[in-house]
Short mmCIF file of C-alpha atoms in Angstrom, two decimals:
data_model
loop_
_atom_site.label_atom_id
_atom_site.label_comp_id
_atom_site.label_asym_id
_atom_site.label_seq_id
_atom_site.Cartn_x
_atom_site.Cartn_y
_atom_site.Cartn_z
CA UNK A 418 12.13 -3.42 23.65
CA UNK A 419 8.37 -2.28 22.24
CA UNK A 420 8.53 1.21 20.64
CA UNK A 421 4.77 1.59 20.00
CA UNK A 422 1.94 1.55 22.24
CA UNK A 423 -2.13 1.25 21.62
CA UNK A 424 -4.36 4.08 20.84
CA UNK A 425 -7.38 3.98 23.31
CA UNK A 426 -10.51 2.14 22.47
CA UNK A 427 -12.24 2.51 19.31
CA UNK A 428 -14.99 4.33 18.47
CA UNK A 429 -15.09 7.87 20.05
CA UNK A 430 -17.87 9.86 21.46
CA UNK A 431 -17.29 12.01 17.90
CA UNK A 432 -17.38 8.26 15.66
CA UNK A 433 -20.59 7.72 17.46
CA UNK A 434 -22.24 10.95 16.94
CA UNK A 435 -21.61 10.73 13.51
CA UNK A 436 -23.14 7.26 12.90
CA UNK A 437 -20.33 5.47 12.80
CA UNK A 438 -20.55 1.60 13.25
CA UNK A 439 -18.03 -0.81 12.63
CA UNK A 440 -20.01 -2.11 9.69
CA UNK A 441 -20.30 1.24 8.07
CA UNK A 442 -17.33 2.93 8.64
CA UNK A 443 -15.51 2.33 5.09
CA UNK A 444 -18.91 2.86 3.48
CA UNK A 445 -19.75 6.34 1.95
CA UNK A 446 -20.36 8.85 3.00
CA UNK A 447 -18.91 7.88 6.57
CA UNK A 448 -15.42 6.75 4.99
CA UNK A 449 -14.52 10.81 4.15
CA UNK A 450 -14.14 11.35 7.81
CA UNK A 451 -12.86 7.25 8.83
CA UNK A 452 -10.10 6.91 6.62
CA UNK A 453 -8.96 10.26 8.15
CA UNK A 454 -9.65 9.60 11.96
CA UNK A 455 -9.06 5.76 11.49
CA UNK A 456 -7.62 5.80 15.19
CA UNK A 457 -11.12 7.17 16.46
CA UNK A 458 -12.71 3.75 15.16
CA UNK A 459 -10.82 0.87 15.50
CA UNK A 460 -7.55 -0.75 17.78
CA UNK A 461 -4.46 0.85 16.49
CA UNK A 462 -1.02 0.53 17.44
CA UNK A 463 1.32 3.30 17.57
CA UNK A 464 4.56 3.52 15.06
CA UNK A 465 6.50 6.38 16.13
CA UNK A 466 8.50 8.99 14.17
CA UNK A 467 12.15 8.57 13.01
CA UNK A 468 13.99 10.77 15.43
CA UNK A 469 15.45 12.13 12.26
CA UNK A 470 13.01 13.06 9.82
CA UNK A 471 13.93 13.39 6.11
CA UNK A 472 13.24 16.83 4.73
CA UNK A 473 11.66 17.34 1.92
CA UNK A 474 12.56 20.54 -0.27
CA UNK A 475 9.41 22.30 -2.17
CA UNK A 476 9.60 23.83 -5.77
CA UNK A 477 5.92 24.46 -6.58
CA UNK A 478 5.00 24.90 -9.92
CA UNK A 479 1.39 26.55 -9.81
CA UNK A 480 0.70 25.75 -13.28
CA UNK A 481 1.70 22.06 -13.25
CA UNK A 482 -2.53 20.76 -12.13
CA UNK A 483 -3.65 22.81 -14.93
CA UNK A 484 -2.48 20.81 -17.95
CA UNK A 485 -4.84 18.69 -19.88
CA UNK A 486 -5.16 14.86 -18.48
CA UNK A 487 -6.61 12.12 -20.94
CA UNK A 488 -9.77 10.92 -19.13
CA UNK A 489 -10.83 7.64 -18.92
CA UNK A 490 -13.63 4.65 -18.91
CA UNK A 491 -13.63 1.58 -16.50
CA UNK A 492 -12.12 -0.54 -19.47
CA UNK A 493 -9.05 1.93 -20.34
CA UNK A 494 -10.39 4.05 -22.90
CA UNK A 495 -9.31 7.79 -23.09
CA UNK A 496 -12.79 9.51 -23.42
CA UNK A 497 -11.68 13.13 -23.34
CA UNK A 498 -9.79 15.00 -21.52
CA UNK A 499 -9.61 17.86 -18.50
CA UNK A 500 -7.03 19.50 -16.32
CA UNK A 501 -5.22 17.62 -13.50
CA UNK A 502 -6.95 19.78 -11.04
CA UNK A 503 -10.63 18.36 -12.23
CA UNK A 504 -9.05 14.92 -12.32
CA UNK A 505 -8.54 15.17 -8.04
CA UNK A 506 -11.70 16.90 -7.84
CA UNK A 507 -13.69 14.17 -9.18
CA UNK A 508 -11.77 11.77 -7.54
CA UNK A 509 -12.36 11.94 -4.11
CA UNK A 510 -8.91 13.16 -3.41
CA UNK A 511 -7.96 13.74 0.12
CA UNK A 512 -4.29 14.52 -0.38
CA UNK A 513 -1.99 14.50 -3.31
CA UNK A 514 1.99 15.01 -3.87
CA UNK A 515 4.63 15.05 -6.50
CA UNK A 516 8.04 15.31 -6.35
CA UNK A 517 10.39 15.60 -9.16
CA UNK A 518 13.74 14.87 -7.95
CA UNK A 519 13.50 14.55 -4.79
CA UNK A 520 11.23 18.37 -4.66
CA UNK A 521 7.78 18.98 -4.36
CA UNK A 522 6.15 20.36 -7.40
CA UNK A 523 2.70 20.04 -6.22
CA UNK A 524 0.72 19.42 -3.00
CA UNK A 525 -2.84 19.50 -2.44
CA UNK A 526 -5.05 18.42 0.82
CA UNK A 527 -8.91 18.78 0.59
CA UNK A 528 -10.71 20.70 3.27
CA UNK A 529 -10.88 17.69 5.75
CA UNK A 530 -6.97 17.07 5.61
CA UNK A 531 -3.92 18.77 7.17
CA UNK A 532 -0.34 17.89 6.09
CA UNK A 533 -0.21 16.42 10.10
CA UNK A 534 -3.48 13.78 9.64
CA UNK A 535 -2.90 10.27 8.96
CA UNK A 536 -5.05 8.71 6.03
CA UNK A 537 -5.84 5.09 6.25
CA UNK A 538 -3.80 3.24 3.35
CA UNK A 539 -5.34 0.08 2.94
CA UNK A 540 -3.21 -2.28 0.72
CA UNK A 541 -0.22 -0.01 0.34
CA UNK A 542 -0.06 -0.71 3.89
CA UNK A 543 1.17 -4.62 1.45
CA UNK A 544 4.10 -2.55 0.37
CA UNK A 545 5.19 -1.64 3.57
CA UNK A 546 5.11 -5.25 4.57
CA UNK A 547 7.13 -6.12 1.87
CA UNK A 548 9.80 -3.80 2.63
CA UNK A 549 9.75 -5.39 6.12
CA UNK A 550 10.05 -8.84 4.91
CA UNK A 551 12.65 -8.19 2.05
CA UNK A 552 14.80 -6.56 4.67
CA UNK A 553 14.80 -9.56 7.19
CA UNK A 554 15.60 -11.59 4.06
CA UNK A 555 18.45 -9.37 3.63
CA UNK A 556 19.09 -9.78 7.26
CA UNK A 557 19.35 -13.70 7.11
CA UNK A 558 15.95 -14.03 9.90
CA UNK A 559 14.82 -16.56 6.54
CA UNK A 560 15.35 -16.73 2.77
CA UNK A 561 12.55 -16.64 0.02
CA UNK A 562 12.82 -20.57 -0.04
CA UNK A 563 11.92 -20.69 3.73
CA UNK A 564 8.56 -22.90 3.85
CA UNK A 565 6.61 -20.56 6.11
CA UNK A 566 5.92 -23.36 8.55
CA UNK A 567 9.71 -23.66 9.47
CA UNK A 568 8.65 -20.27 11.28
CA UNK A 569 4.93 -20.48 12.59
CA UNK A 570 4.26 -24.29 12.44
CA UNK A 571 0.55 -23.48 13.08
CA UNK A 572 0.73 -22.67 8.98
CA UNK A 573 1.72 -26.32 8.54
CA UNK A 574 -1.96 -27.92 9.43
CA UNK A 575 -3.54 -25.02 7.38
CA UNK A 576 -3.80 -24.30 3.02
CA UNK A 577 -0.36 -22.55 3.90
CA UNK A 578 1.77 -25.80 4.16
CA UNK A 579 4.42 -25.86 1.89
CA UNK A 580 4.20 -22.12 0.93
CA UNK A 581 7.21 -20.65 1.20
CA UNK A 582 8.12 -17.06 1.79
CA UNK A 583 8.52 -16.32 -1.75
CA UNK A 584 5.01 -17.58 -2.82
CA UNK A 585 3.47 -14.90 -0.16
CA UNK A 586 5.61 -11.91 -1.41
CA UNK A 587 4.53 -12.28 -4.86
CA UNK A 588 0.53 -13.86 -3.86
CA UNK A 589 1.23 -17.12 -5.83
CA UNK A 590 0.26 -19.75 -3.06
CA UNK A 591 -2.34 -22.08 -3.28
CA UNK A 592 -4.47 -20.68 -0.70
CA UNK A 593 -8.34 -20.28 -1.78
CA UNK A 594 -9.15 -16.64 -0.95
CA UNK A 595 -11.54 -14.93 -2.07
CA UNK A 596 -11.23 -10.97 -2.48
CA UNK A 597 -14.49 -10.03 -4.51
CA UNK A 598 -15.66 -6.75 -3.01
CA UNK A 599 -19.15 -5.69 -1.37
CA UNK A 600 -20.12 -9.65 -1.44
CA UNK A 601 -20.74 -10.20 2.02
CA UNK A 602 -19.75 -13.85 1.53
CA UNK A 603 -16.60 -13.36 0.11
CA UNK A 604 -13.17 -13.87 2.19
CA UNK A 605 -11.91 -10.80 2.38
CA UNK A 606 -15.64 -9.68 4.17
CA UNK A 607 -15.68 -12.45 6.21
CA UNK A 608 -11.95 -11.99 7.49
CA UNK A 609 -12.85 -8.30 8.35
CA UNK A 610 -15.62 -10.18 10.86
CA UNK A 611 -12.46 -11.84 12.73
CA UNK A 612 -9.90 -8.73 12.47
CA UNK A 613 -13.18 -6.39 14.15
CA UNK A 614 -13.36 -4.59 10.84
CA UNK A 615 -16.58 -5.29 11.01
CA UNK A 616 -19.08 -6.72 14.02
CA UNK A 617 -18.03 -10.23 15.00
CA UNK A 618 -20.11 -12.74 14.14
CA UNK A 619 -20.34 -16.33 15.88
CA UNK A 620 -19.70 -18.87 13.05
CA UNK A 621 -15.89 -16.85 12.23
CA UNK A 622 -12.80 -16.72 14.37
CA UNK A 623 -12.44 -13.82 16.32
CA UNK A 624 -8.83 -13.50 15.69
CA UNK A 625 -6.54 -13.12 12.58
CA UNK A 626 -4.01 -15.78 13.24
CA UNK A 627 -7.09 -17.95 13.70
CA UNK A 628 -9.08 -17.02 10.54
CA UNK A 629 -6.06 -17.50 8.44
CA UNK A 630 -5.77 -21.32 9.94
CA UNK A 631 -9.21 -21.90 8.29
CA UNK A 632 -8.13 -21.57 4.73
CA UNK A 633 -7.54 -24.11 2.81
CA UNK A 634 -5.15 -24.62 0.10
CA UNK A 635 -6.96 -25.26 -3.51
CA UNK A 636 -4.13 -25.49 -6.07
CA UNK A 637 -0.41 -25.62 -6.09
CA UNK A 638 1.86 -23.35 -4.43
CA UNK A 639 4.15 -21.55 -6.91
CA UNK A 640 1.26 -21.30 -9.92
CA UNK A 641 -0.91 -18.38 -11.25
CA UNK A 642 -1.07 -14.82 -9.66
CA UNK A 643 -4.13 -14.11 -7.50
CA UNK A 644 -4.83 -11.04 -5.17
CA UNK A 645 -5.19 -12.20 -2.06
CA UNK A 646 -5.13 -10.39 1.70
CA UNK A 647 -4.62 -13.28 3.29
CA UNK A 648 -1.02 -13.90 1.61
CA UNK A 649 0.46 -10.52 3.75
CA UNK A 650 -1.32 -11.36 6.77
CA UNK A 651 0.72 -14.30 6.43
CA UNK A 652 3.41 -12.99 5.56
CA UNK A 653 3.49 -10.46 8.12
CA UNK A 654 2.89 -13.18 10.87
CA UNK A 655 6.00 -15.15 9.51
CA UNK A 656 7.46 -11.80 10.25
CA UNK A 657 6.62 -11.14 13.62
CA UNK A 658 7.24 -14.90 14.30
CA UNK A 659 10.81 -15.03 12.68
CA UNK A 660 11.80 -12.20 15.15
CA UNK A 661 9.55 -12.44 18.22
CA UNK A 662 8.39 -8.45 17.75
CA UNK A 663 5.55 -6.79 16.43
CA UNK A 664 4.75 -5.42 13.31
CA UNK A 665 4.56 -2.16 14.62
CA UNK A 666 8.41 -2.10 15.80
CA UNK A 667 9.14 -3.90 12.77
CA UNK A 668 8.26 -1.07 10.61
CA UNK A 669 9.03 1.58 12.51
CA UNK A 670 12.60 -0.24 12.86
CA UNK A 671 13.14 -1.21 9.65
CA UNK A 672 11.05 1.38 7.66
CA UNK A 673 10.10 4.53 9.24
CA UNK A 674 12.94 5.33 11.74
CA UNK A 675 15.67 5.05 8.86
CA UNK A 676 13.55 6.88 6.15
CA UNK A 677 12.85 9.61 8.41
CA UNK A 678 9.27 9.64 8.71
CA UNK A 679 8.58 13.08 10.39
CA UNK A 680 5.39 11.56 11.57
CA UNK A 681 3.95 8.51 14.03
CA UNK A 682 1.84 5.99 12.05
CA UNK A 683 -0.96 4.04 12.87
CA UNK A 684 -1.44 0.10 12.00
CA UNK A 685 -4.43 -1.73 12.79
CA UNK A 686 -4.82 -4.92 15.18
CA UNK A 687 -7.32 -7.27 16.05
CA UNK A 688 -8.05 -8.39 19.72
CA UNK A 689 -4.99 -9.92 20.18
CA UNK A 690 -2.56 -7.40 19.23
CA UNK A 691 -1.77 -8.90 16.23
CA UNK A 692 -1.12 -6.30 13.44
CA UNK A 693 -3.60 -6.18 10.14
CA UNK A 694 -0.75 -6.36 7.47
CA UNK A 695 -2.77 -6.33 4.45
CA UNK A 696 -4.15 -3.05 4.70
CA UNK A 697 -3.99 -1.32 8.38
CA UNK A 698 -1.64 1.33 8.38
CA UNK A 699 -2.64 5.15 8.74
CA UNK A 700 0.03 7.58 7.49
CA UNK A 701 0.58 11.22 6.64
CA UNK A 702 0.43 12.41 2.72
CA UNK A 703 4.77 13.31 3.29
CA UNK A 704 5.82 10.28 4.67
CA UNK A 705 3.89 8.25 2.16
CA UNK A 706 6.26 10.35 -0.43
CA UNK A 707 9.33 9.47 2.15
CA UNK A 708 8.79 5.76 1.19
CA UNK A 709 7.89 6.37 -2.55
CA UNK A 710 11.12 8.24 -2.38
CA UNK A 711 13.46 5.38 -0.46
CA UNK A 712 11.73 3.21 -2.78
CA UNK A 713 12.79 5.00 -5.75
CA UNK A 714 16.25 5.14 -4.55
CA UNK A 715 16.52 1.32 -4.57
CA UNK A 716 16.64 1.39 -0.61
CA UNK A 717 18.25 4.38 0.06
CA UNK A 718 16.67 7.39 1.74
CA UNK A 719 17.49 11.02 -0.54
CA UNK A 720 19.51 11.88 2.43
CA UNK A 721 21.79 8.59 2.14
CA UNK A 722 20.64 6.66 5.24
CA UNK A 723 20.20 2.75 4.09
CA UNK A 724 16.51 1.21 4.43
CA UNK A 725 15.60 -1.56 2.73
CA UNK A 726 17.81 -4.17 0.71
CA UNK A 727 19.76 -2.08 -1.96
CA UNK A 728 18.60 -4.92 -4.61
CA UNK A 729 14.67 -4.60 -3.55
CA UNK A 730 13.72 -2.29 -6.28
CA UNK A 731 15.53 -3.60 -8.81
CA UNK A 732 14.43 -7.25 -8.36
CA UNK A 733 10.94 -5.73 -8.32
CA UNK A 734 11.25 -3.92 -11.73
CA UNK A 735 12.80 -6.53 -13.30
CA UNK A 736 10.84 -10.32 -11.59
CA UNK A 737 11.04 -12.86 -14.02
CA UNK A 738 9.09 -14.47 -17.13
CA UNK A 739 7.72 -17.27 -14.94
CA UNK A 740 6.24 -13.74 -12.68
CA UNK A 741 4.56 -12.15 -16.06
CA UNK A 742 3.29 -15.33 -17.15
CA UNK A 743 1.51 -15.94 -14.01
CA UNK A 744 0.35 -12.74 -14.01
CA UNK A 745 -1.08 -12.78 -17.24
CA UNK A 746 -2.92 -15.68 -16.49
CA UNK A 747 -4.54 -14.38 -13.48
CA UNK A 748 -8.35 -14.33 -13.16
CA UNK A 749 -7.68 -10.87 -10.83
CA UNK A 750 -8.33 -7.60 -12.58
CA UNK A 751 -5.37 -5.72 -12.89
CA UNK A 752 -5.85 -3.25 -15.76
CA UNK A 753 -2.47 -4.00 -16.41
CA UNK A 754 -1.88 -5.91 -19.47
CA UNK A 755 2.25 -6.82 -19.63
CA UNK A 756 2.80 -5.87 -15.78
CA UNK A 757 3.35 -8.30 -13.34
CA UNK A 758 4.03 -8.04 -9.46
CA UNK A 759 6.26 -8.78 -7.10
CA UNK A 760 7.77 -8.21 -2.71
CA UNK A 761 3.99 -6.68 -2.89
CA UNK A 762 4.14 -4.04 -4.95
CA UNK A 763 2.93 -3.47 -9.04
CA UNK A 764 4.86 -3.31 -11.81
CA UNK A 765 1.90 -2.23 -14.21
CA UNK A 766 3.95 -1.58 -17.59
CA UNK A 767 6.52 -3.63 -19.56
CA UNK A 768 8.98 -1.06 -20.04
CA UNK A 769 9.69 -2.01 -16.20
CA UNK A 770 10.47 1.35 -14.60
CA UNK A 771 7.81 2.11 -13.16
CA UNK A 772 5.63 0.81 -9.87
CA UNK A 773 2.96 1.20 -8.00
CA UNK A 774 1.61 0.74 -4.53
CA UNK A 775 -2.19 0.50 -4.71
CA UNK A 776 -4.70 0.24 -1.70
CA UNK A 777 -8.70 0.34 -2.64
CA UNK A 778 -11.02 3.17 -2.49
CA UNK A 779 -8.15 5.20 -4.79
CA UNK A 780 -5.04 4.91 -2.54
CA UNK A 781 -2.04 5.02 -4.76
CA UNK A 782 1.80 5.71 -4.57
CA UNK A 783 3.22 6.44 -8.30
CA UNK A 784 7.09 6.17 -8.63
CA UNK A 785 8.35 6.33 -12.24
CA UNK A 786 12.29 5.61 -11.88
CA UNK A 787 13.14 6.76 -15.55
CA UNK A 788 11.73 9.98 -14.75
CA UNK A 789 12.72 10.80 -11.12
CA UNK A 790 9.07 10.85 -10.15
CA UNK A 791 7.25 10.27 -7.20
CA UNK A 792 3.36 10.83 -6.44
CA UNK A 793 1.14 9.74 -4.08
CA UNK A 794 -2.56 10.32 -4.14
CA UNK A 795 -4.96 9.31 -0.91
CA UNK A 796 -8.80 9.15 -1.67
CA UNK A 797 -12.18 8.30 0.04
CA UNK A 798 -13.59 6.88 -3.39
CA UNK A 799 -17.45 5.48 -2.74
CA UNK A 800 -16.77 2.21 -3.77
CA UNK A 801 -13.25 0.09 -3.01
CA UNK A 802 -12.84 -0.19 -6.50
CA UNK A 803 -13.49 1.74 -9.47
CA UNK A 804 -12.01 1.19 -13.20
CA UNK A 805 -12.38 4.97 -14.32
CA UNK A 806 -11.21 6.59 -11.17
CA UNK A 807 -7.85 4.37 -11.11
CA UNK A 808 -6.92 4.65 -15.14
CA UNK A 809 -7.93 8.67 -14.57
CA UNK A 810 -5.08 8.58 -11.02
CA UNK A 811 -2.36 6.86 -12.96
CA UNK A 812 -3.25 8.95 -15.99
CA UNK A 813 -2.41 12.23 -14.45
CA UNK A 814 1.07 10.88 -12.39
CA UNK A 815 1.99 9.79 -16.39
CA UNK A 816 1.07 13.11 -17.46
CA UNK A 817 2.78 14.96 -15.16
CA UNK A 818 5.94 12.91 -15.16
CA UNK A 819 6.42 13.03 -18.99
CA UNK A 820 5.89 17.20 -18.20
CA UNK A 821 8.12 17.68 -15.82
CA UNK A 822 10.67 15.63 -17.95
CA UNK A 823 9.96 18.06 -20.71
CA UNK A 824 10.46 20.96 -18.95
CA UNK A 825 13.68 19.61 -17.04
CA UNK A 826 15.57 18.94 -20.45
CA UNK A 827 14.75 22.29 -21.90
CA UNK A 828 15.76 24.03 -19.13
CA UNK A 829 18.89 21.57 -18.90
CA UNK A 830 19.43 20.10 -22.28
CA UNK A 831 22.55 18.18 -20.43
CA UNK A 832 22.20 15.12 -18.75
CA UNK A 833 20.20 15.68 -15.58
CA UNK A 834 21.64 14.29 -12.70
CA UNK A 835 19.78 13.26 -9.13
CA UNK A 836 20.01 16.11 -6.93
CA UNK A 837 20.54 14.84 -3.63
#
């Protein structure tokens, strides 16, 4: 049975009086207000609330956004440095959390954002996915071997054939894809034209599943890492297929309900219902933290209730030398030299604790395993991508974390143990 229904139609009376179009809408300056009233612009589908939400305990430490921050170029260079506070304010931040142990040391909205309003995600929305995917692999609905056109045999007479599951969780197909952003000509642009991200246009499909048939396949499967959209929207079509159910239910049964999301969610869908994996789910700033938090807990919400696979996380951390090598190799910019990535999420350091979920325009979740840290920082940047802004973001979670580490072992010298 469906749990989720569909918002009304897109673009409100308000959308419209603002100037709104669906080719402007993630553009600045309209994307301060979109990516916060994402259900006032384009189809959504409803993922409700976990009739037990998780609660989150709050320690604030008023002093903890006023440390110094190293401050940073596109390329990685520290240029100087500011407080943590200046680091959100240039940033574009709409909402950012910590939590050290499980407890929130610090929580910030800007003026446009309430702890109740759901922020588009964009490619953490990938994560997600991957949680859904890893748990029906868990489940036995397919295994990571699985070609994906054993389940949609459509995939079989497009770049996809042979491609197994595997290949899509950790974007190493052989699809050609192009994800260069603001060229109107690239892929990713021109899939937005069949998903009603943007205005159709006549000479692209006017449906996902259709779009993704058009790709073709340019190398091996199983070869060098490239970022590529079009490998979740895949993935989360083998999904839906595999189990006859939307996305929507999918996550709310296998992700949301069980993590105790105190929120509903949003996810995206094109004309014919189908659900915009690679980057359409709105969310609230805490529940973002909920999965962060499961995550960190290898699949295990802080209150004990099971989510995804116990051996997801750990698999993640750890991938393989095959996984680095391909990522190394990868013409994608990463910024992270030594990481690799892997179910859809980032591993962006060698020391392999911790990961990332990243979505453009500065969407990041931050959980650092070795230090019981989770962050999560939603933005509205200008541009999708921006060198400075992201090094500055993951700059201040490793700031914080290694100060809230210090101050844990001097007030505890002792071995600190997870407080539950």
């Amino acid at each position: 049975m469906s749990v989720s229904g569909v918002t009304p139609h897109p673009l409100s009376t308000d959308a419209i009086g603002r100037g709104v179009t669906l080719d402007n809408w993630a553009d600045a300056p309209h994307n301060r207000w979109t990516f916060l009233h994402l259900d006032e612009v384009l189809r959504m589908q409803v993922i409700q609330a976990s009739p037990h939400p998780e609660p989150l305990a709050a320690e604030p430490d008023p002093n903890l956004l006023r440390l110094a921050t190293p401050r940073y170029d596109a390329t990685g260079r520290i240029t100087g440095h500011t407080t943590g506070a200046d680091v959100l304010a240039d940033t574009y931040t709409d909402g950012f959390v910590i939590l050290h142990h499980g407890r929130i040391r610090a929580e910030t909205y800007a003026d446009s954002m309430l702890p109740d309003t759901r922020h588009l995600l964009m490619s953490v929305t990938k994560t997600v996915v991957g949680v859904v995917a890893t748990t029906l692999v868990d489940a036995g609905w397919f295994g990571f071997d699985t070609r994906v056109q054993e389940i949609v045999p459509a995939l079989g007479e497009s770049g996809f054939a042979g491609a197994t599951v595997r290949h899509l969780l950790d974007m190493r197909s052989g699809v050609r894809f192009n994800e260069t952003y603001h060229d109107p000509d690239a892929d990713v642009y021109l899939m937005e034209h069949a998903t009603q991200w943007r205005s159709p246009r006549a000479d692209i499909p006017d449906t996902l599943h259709d779009f993704l048939l058009t790709l073709p396949r340019e190398r091996e499967h199983g070869g060098t890492f490239h970022y590529r959209s079009s490998e979740t929207d895949a993935l989360g079509w083998v999904c839906e297929e595999a189990t006859g159910r939307p996305l929507a239910d999918l996550i709310h049964d296998y992700v949301w309900a069980p993590m105790g999301g105190e929120h509903t969610a949003y996810v995206s869908i094109d004309q014919a219902g189908t659900a915009i994996a690679d980057g359409g789910m709105c969310a609230t700033l805490r529940d973002v933290a909920r999965l962060g938090e499961m995550l960190r807990h290898s699949g295990i919400s802080p209150s004990g209730r099971k989510v995804g696979p116990s051996w997801l996380t750990t698999d993640t951390l750890l991938g393989t030398e095959d996984l680095r090598s391909a990522f190394a190799a990868t013409s994608s910019p990463t910024g992270m030299p030594g990481g690799h990535y892997r179910n859809q999420i980032w591993v962006p350091f060698p020391d392999r604790t911790t990961f990332l979920a990243l979505g453009v325009h500065g969407q990041m979740i931050y959980v650092n395993q070795r230090a019981a840290i989770t962050g999560v920082k939603l933005s509205s940047w200008p541009t999708a991508q921006d060198g400075a802004r992201f090094f500055d973001t993951l700059g201040l979670f490793e700031t914080l974390a290694s100060a809230l580490t210090r101050s844990a072992l001097a007030a505890h010298p002792a071995a600190i143990k997870e407080k539950r």
